[in-house]
N, CA, C and O atoms as a MOPAC input file, in Angstrom:
PM7 MOZYME 1SCF
protein

 N    266.09600 1  -136.20100 1  -119.71300 1
 C    267.27600 1  -135.41500 1  -120.15300 1
 C    266.92200 1  -134.14000 1  -120.67000 1
 O    266.27700 1  -134.17000 1  -121.71800 1
 N    267.19900 1  -132.97900 1  -120.16700 1
 C    267.04300 1  -131.50800 1  -120.63100 1
 C    267.58300 1  -131.23900 1  -121.68100 1
 O    268.54600 1  -131.89500 1  -122.07900 1
 N    267.06700 1  -130.19600 1  -122.36800 1
 C    267.61400 1  -129.70900 1  -123.64200 1
 C    268.95700 1  -129.01700 1  -123.37200 1
 O    269.81300 1  -128.97000 1  -124.25600 1
 N    269.16400 1  -128.43600 1  -122.05900 1
 C    270.63300 1  -128.14600 1  -121.61900 1
 C    271.59600 1  -129.14400 1  -121.44900 1
 O    272.78500 1  -129.02100 1  -121.74500 1
 N    271.03900 1  -130.18700 1  -120.94200 1
 C    272.09100 1  -131.28800 1  -120.81700 1
 C    272.72300 1  -131.90900 1  -122.39100 1
 O    273.88600 1  -132.09900 1  -122.74500 1
 N    271.55400 1  -132.09600 1  -123.04300 1
 C    271.85000 1  -132.49600 1  -124.29900 1
 C    272.75700 1  -131.59900 1  -125.12600 1
 O    273.62800 1  -132.08200 1  -125.85000 1
 N    272.53400 1  -130.20500 1  -125.01000 1
 C    273.41700 1  -129.28800 1  -125.54600 1
 C    274.71600 1  -129.36000 1  -125.14500 1
 O    275.60800 1  -129.26000 1  -125.98700 1
 N    275.03200 1  -129.56000 1  -123.67600 1
 C    276.17000 1  -129.47900 1  -123.11600 1
 C    277.10100 1  -130.98900 1  -123.42600 1
 O    278.31200 1  -131.10600 1  -123.61500 1
 N    276.08300 1  -131.98600 1  -123.39200 1
 C    277.21300 1  -133.33200 1  -123.47800 1
 C    277.17500 1  -133.89400 1  -125.05400 1
 O    278.12800 1  -134.45000 1  -125.60000 1
 N    275.86200 1  -133.63200 1  -125.67700 1
 C    275.46400 1  -134.08300 1  -127.15700 1
 C    275.19700 1  -133.22100 1  -127.98500 1
 O    274.23200 1  -133.40900 1  -128.72500 1
 N    275.87900 1  -132.17900 1  -128.08200 1
 C    275.47500 1  -131.01100 1  -129.19800 1
 C    275.38800 1  -131.86600 1  -130.57000 1
 O    274.39800 1  -131.59200 1  -131.24900 1
 N    276.09900 1  -132.67800 1  -131.00200 1
 C    275.93100 1  -132.99100 1  -132.24700 1
 C    274.57900 1  -133.71400 1  -132.55800 1
 O    274.22000 1  -133.85900 1  -133.72600 1
 N    273.80100 1  -134.18600 1  -131.46100 1
 C    272.39800 1  -134.61400 1  -131.69900 1
 C    271.47500 1  -133.52400 1  -132.09400 1
 O    270.53400 1  -133.84200 1  -132.82100 1
 N    271.60100 1  -132.26000 1  -131.72000 1
 C    270.76000 1  -131.18400 1  -132.04400 1
 C    271.05200 1  -130.41900 1  -133.56600 1
 O    270.45700 1  -129.42900 1  -133.99000 1
 N    271.96500 1  -131.05500 1  -134.13500 1
 C    272.39800 1  -130.36700 1  -135.61800 1
 C    272.06500 1  -130.95100 1  -136.76300 1
 O    272.77000 1  -130.87100 1  -137.76900 1
 N    270.82600 1  -131.66700 1  -136.69900 1
 C    270.37400 1  -132.06100 1  -137.95400 1
 C    269.05300 1  -133.09500 1  -137.59300 1
 O    268.68000 1  -133.37100 1  -136.45300 1
 N    268.52900 1  -133.52400 1  -138.69900 1
 C    267.48500 1  -134.55900 1  -138.38900 1
 C    267.92700 1  -136.07700 1  -138.40800 1
 O    267.07900 1  -136.94600 1  -138.20600 1
 N    269.15100 1  -136.37600 1  -138.63100 1
 C    269.50900 1  -137.85100 1  -138.58100 1
 C    269.23300 1  -138.35200 1  -137.25900 1
 O    268.73200 1  -139.47000 1  -137.13900 1
 N    269.55100 1  -137.53300 1  -136.09800 1
 C    269.37500 1  -137.85600 1  -134.79200 1
 C    267.87000 1  -137.63100 1  -134.02100 1
 O    267.57800 1  -137.97400 1  -132.87500 1
 N    267.11900 1  -137.02800 1  -134.89900 1
 C    265.77200 1  -136.45700 1  -134.12000 1
 C    265.05800 1  -137.54300 1  -133.47300 1
 O    264.50100 1  -137.26300 1  -132.41200 1
 N    264.98400 1  -138.54900 1  -133.84600 1
 C    264.20900 1  -139.71300 1  -133.26300 1
 C    264.90400 1  -140.01500 1  -131.83100 1
 O    264.25300 1  -140.11400 1  -130.79000 1
 N    266.39900 1  -140.15700 1  -131.91900 1
 C    267.02300 1  -140.43100 1  -130.60100 1
 C    266.80400 1  -139.17000 1  -129.59100 1
 O    266.68600 1  -139.36700 1  -128.38200 1
 N    266.76000 1  -137.95800 1  -130.11700 1
 C    266.56200 1  -136.80400 1  -129.16000 1
 C    265.28900 1  -136.96400 1  -128.66700 1
 O    265.05300 1  -136.80100 1  -127.47000 1
 N    264.34200 1  -137.30200 1  -129.56200 1
 C    263.12100 1  -137.45000 1  -129.03800 1
 C    262.76100 1  -138.45000 1  -127.91200 1
 O    261.85000 1  -138.23500 1  -127.11100 1
 N    263.54800 1  -139.57000 1  -127.90600 1
 C    263.29900 1  -140.52200 1  -126.84300 1
 C    264.19800 1  -140.05600 1  -125.61700 1
 O    263.91300 1  -140.47900 1  -124.49600 1
 N    265.21500 1  -139.24700 1  -125.78500 1
 C    265.90300 1  -138.84900 1  -124.65700 1
 C    265.42600 1  -137.58300 1  -123.90500 1
 O    265.84900 1  -137.33000 1  -122.77700 1
 N    264.45800 1  -136.72100 1  -124.60500 1
 C    264.01700 1  -135.61600 1  -123.88300 1
 C    263.12100 1  -135.98000 1  -122.74900 1
 O    262.24600 1  -136.84500 1  -122.79800 1
 N    263.41500 1  -135.26100 1  -121.75400 1
 C    262.55100 1  -135.56900 1  -120.45500 1
 C    262.82100 1  -136.69500 1  -119.71700 1
 O    262.32000 1  -136.92300 1  -118.61600 1
 N    263.74500 1  -137.53700 1  -120.40200 1
 C    264.19900 1  -138.84400 1  -119.57000 1
 C    264.92600 1  -138.74800 1  -118.38100 1
 O    265.72900 1  -137.81600 1  -118.38100 1
 N    264.88300 1  -139.53300 1  -117.20800 1
 C    265.94800 1  -139.47500 1  -116.26100 1
 C    266.71200 1  -140.81400 1  -116.52000 1
 O    266.23200 1  -141.93600 1  -116.68400 1
 N    268.07900 1  -140.40200 1  -116.51500 1
 C    268.84800 1  -141.62800 1  -116.59200 1
 C    269.57200 1  -141.71500 1  -115.06000 1
 O    270.23200 1  -140.83100 1  -114.51500 1
 N    269.26800 1  -142.94700 1  -114.58600 1
 C    270.29000 1  -143.51300 1  -113.38400 1
 C    271.47200 1  -144.23100 1  -113.58300 1
 O    271.51000 1  -145.33200 1  -114.13100 1
 N    272.59200 1  -143.52900 1  -113.07600 1
 C    273.84100 1  -144.21400 1  -113.43900 1
 C    274.34300 1  -144.90600 1  -112.24700 1
 O    274.03700 1  -144.47000 1  -111.13700 1
 N    275.02300 1  -145.85600 1  -112.36300 1
 C    275.65700 1  -146.45600 1  -111.25700 1
 C    277.17400 1  -145.97500 1  -111.50500 1
 O    277.60400 1  -145.83900 1  -112.65100 1
 N    277.91500 1  -145.74000 1  -110.42600 1
 C    279.13200 1  -145.08800 1  -110.61000 1
 C    280.14500 1  -145.21700 1  -109.02200 1
 O    279.71300 1  -145.80200 1  -108.02900 1
 N    281.14600 1  -144.72600 1  -109.06700 1
 C    282.05600 1  -144.66400 1  -108.21300 1
 C    282.75600 1  -143.48700 1  -108.04900 1
 O    283.04200 1  -142.92600 1  -109.10700 1
 N    283.16300 1  -142.87800 1  -106.89600 1
 C    284.40200 1  -141.93700 1  -106.57300 1
 C    285.35600 1  -142.38600 1  -105.72900 1
 O    285.03500 1  -142.91400 1  -104.66400 1
 N    286.65100 1  -142.23000 1  -106.10100 1
 C    287.75200 1  -142.72000 1  -105.45300 1
 C    288.55500 1  -141.54100 1  -104.99600 1
 O    288.85600 1  -140.68200 1  -105.82500 1
 N    288.90900 1  -141.43500 1  -103.80200 1
 C    289.69200 1  -140.31000 1  -103.20800 1
 C    291.06700 1  -141.03200 1  -102.94000 1
 O    291.12900 1  -142.09200 1  -102.31800 1
 N    292.10000 1  -140.41800 1  -103.42500 1
 C    293.56800 1  -140.87000 1  -103.25800 1
 C    294.28800 1  -139.89400 1  -102.14000 1
 O    294.53200 1  -138.70000 1  -102.31500 1
 N    294.54600 1  -140.58300 1  -101.07100 1
 C    295.01200 1  -139.77500 1   -99.85800 1
 C    296.74200 1  -139.96800 1   -99.87000 1
 O    297.27700 1  -141.06400 1  -100.03300 1
 N    297.35400 1  -138.91600 1   -99.70200 1
 C    298.82000 1  -138.91800 1   -99.48700 1
 C    298.98000 1  -138.85800 1   -97.90200 1
 O    298.48400 1  -137.91100 1   -97.29100 1
 N    299.57100 1  -139.71900 1   -97.33300 1
 C    299.90300 1  -139.96300 1   -95.86000 1
 C    300.89400 1  -138.77000 1   -95.55300 1
 O    300.84500 1  -138.08600 1   -94.53100 1
 N    301.80400 1  -138.61800 1   -96.59000 1
 C    303.06600 1  -137.73600 1   -96.19900 1
 C    302.45000 1  -136.54500 1   -95.82200 1
 O    302.81000 1  -135.97900 1   -94.79100 1
 N    301.43600 1  -136.02800 1   -96.62900 1
 C    301.00300 1  -134.30800 1   -96.35200 1
 C    299.67700 1  -134.23600 1   -95.83300 1
 O    299.05800 1  -133.17400 1   -95.77300 1
 N    299.15700 1  -135.49100 1   -95.40300 1
 C    297.95000 1  -135.62400 1   -94.90200 1
 C    296.50900 1  -135.02900 1   -95.64300 1
 O    295.52300 1  -134.57400 1   -95.06400 1
 N    296.72200 1  -135.18200 1   -97.05300 1
 C    295.54300 1  -134.65200 1   -97.82900 1
 C    295.18300 1  -135.49900 1   -98.78000 1
 O    295.98500 1  -136.37300 1   -99.11000 1
 N    293.89800 1  -135.41000 1   -99.41100 1
 C    293.52500 1  -135.85400 1  -100.68700 1
 C    294.29000 1  -135.32800 1  -101.86700 1
 O    294.36900 1  -134.10400 1  -101.97700 1
 N    294.78700 1  -135.99300 1  -102.64200 1
 C    295.67200 1  -135.46500 1  -103.76800 1
 C    295.01100 1  -135.75700 1  -105.12600 1
 O    295.51600 1  -135.20800 1  -106.10500 1
 N    294.09400 1  -136.44200 1  -105.27900 1
 C    293.40500 1  -136.86300 1  -106.44700 1
 C    292.01400 1  -137.33200 1  -106.29100 1
 O    291.81100 1  -138.03300 1  -105.30000 1
 N    291.08600 1  -137.10400 1  -107.01500 1
 C    289.67900 1  -137.61000 1  -106.99400 1
 C    289.37900 1  -138.12000 1  -108.47200 1
 O    289.64100 1  -137.46200 1  -109.47800 1
 N    288.85000 1  -139.26200 1  -108.46700 1
 C    288.46500 1  -139.99000 1  -109.77000 1
 C    287.17000 1  -140.38800 1  -109.80100 1
 O    286.86500 1  -141.26300 1  -108.99100 1
 N    286.30400 1  -139.96200 1  -110.54600 1
 C    284.88300 1  -140.33000 1  -110.64800 1
 C    284.63100 1  -140.75300 1  -111.85900 1
 O    285.11100 1  -140.19100 1  -112.84400 1
 N    283.73800 1  -141.94000 1  -111.94400 1
 C    283.62800 1  -142.90400 1  -112.98700 1
 C    282.12100 1  -143.24500 1  -112.76900 1
 O    281.68900 1  -143.40600 1  -111.62800 1
 N    281.27500 1  -143.35900 1  -113.93900 1
 C    279.78800 1  -143.84000 1  -113.85400 1
 C    279.40100 1  -144.50000 1  -115.24100 1
 O    279.87800 1  -144.10600 1  -116.30500 1
 N    278.63800 1  -145.37400 1  -115.15000 1
 C    278.25300 1  -146.24900 1  -116.29700 1
 C    277.01200 1  -145.51200 1  -116.95900 1
 O    275.88000 1  -145.67800 1  -116.50600 1
 N    277.25300 1  -144.74100 1  -117.98500 1
 C    276.24800 1  -144.20800 1  -118.83100 1
 C    275.57800 1  -144.95000 1  -119.90200 1
 O    274.43800 1  -144.70300 1  -120.29500 1
 N    276.40000 1  -145.93700 1  -120.38700 1
 C    275.94900 1  -146.97200 1  -121.24200 1
 C    274.91800 1  -147.86800 1  -121.22000 1
 O    274.21000 1  -148.13100 1  -122.19100 1
 N    274.82200 1  -148.34000 1  -120.13300 1
 C    273.64500 1  -149.20000 1  -119.69400 1
 C    272.36800 1  -148.50000 1  -119.60100 1
 O    271.33900 1  -148.98500 1  -120.07100 1
 N    272.40100 1  -147.55700 1  -119.10300 1
 C    270.90100 1  -146.64300 1  -118.85400 1
 C    270.42800 1  -146.45000 1  -120.49500 1
 O    269.35800 1  -146.85200 1  -120.95300 1
 N    271.41000 1  -145.79100 1  -121.19500 1
 C    271.16200 1  -145.56100 1  -122.50300 1
 C    270.70100 1  -146.63800 1  -123.61500 1
 O    269.99200 1  -146.39500 1  -124.59200 1
 N    271.26700 1  -147.89300 1  -123.24600 1
 C    271.00300 1  -149.13900 1  -123.86700 1
 C    269.57700 1  -149.49800 1  -123.46500 1
 O    268.79000 1  -149.98400 1  -124.27600 1
 N    269.27800 1  -149.26000 1  -122.25700 1
 C    267.83800 1  -149.65500 1  -121.91600 1
 C    266.86700 1  -148.61700 1  -122.54200 1
 O    265.75800 1  -149.01300 1  -122.90000 1
 N    267.19000 1  -147.39900 1  -122.68600 1
 C    266.21200 1  -146.52100 1  -123.18200 1
 C    266.24000 1  -146.52000 1  -124.56600 1
 O    265.10700 1  -146.41900 1  -125.03500 1
 N    267.18500 1  -146.60100 1  -125.44700 1
 C    267.25900 1  -146.53000 1  -126.76600 1
 C    267.03400 1  -147.96200 1  -127.56400 1
 O    266.51000 1  -148.09200 1  -128.67000 1
 N    267.48100 1  -148.83200 1  -126.85300 1
 C    267.10500 1  -150.45800 1  -127.14500 1
 C    267.90200 1  -150.71700 1  -128.26300 1
 O    267.52100 1  -151.72000 1  -128.86700 1
 N    269.04700 1  -150.06500 1  -128.83600 1
 C    269.79900 1  -150.54200 1  -129.73200 1
 C    271.21300 1  -149.84700 1  -129.80700 1
 O    271.38100 1  -148.63300 1  -129.68500 1
 N    272.18800 1  -150.76000 1  -130.01900 1
 C    273.39400 1  -150.38300 1  -130.16600 1
 C    273.82400 1  -149.24700 1  -130.94000 1
 O    274.59700 1  -148.40100 1  -130.49000 1
 N    273.29800 1  -149.21500 1  -132.18400 1
 C    273.69400 1  -148.29200 1  -133.19000 1
 C    273.02900 1  -146.87900 1  -132.62100 1
 O    273.74700 1  -145.89100 1  -132.77200 1
 N    271.95900 1  -146.70300 1  -132.09200 1
 C    271.76800 1  -145.36000 1  -131.40500 1
 C    272.38900 1  -144.89300 1  -130.47700 1
 O    272.50400 1  -143.67400 1  -130.35200 1
 N    272.96900 1  -145.83100 1  -129.55500 1
 C    273.89700 1  -145.41800 1  -128.58700 1
 C    275.29600 1  -145.15800 1  -129.02800 1
 O    276.01600 1  -144.32400 1  -128.47800 1
 N    275.69100 1  -145.96300 1  -130.12800 1
 C    276.94400 1  -145.35600 1  -130.69200 1
 C    276.92200 1  -144.01500 1  -131.38000 1
 O    277.90000 1  -143.26800 1  -131.40400 1
 N    275.71600 1  -143.73700 1  -131.95900 1
 C    275.61100 1  -142.37700 1  -132.51600 1
 C    275.51200 1  -141.30500 1  -131.37500 1
 O    276.06200 1  -140.20400 1  -131.40800 1
 N    274.76900 1  -141.76800 1  -130.41300 1
 C    274.91700 1  -141.01800 1  -129.12700 1
 C    276.52800 1  -140.36400 1  -128.93400 1
 O    276.79900 1  -139.16400 1  -128.97100 1
 N    277.32700 1  -141.28900 1  -128.76000 1
 C    278.53200 1  -140.97800 1  -128.20700 1
 C    279.60100 1  -140.83400 1  -129.19500 1
 O    280.79400 1  -140.83500 1  -128.89300 1
 N    279.03200 1  -140.68100 1  -130.67200 1
 C    280.14700 1  -140.56200 1  -131.62300 1
 C    280.89900 1  -139.28900 1  -131.73700 1
 O    282.04400 1  -139.24100 1  -132.18400 1
 N    280.14000 1  -138.11800 1  -131.26600 1
 C    280.89800 1  -136.84400 1  -131.29800 1
 C    280.62400 1  -136.17500 1  -129.90100 1
 O    280.85200 1  -134.97900 1  -129.71500 1
 N    280.16400 1  -136.93800 1  -129.01000 1
 C    279.86900 1  -136.41600 1  -127.56000 1
 C    281.04500 1  -135.79900 1  -127.08700 1
 O    282.20100 1  -135.99800 1  -127.46000 1
 N    280.49300 1  -134.79100 1  -125.95900 1
 C    281.58700 1  -134.17900 1  -125.20900 1
 C    281.72000 1  -134.97300 1  -123.87400 1
 O    282.22200 1  -134.43700 1  -122.88600 1
 N    281.26700 1  -136.25000 1  -123.85500 1
 C    281.01100 1  -136.74700 1  -122.68600 1
 C    281.49200 1  -138.38100 1  -123.02200 1
 O    281.06700 1  -138.83800 1  -124.08400 1
 N    282.22300 1  -139.14000 1  -122.29600 1
 C    282.49600 1  -140.56100 1  -122.72400 1
 C    281.23200 1  -141.43800 1  -121.97200 1
 O    280.42200 1  -140.94900 1  -121.18400 1
 N    281.27400 1  -142.74800 1  -122.38700 1
 C    280.37200 1  -143.66700 1  -121.76300 1
 C    280.59700 1  -143.89000 1  -120.12200 1
 O    279.75800 1  -144.30300 1  -119.32200 1
 N    281.72300 1  -143.56600 1  -119.90800 1
 C    282.17500 1  -143.58100 1  -118.69900 1
 C    281.96400 1  -142.15200 1  -117.66100 1
 O    282.26900 1  -142.04100 1  -116.47300 1
 N    281.47000 1  -141.36100 1  -118.37800 1
 C    281.07200 1  -139.95800 1  -117.89900 1
 C    282.34900 1  -139.09100 1  -117.64200 1
 O    282.38000 1  -138.28600 1  -116.71100 1
 N    283.38200 1  -139.27500 1  -118.47900 1
 C    284.35900 1  -138.31000 1  -118.41500 1
 C    284.16600 1  -137.36100 1  -119.45100 1
 O    283.54400 1  -137.68800 1  -120.46200 1
 N    284.70200 1  -136.04400 1  -119.28900 1
 C    284.53000 1  -134.93600 1  -120.18400 1
 C    285.70400 1  -135.16000 1  -121.25100 1
 O    286.84200 1  -135.54300 1  -120.98200 1
 N    285.24100 1  -134.87200 1  -122.40000 1
 C    286.10500 1  -134.76900 1  -123.65800 1
 C    286.25400 1  -133.43800 1  -124.06100 1
 O    285.57400 1  -132.90400 1  -124.93700 1
 N    287.23400 1  -132.85300 1  -123.35600 1
 C    287.68200 1  -131.42900 1  -123.63000 1
 C    288.66900 1  -131.20700 1  -124.89500 1
 O    289.65400 1  -131.92700 1  -125.06400 1
 N    288.39600 1  -130.37800 1  -125.58100 1
 C    289.39400 1  -130.22200 1  -126.83400 1
 C    288.81500 1  -130.69500 1  -128.09600 1
 O    289.43600 1  -130.57600 1  -129.15200 1
 N    287.56800 1  -131.26400 1  -128.02500 1
 C    287.13100 1  -131.80600 1  -129.24800 1
 C    286.44400 1  -130.91300 1  -130.09100 1
 O    286.02400 1  -131.29500 1  -131.18300 1

């Protein structure tokens, strides 16, 4: 995980020493996520009317960090959910 990715998704991890060991574990790591993208088609207008994307970020973080408390801290004030949805307005 790059510094830019952490700053964009998990800026709270970079604001102190509490999470420094978590940041160290995440830096430079590559997370492989399982997910899906759904396209919703409207036959009346012959167009895609909605796209829904979802991915599991929890499983690879559990494998990397090896404890639920650290994973919980990662998502506590994150700008992204464990399902990879953006948390706008936080």
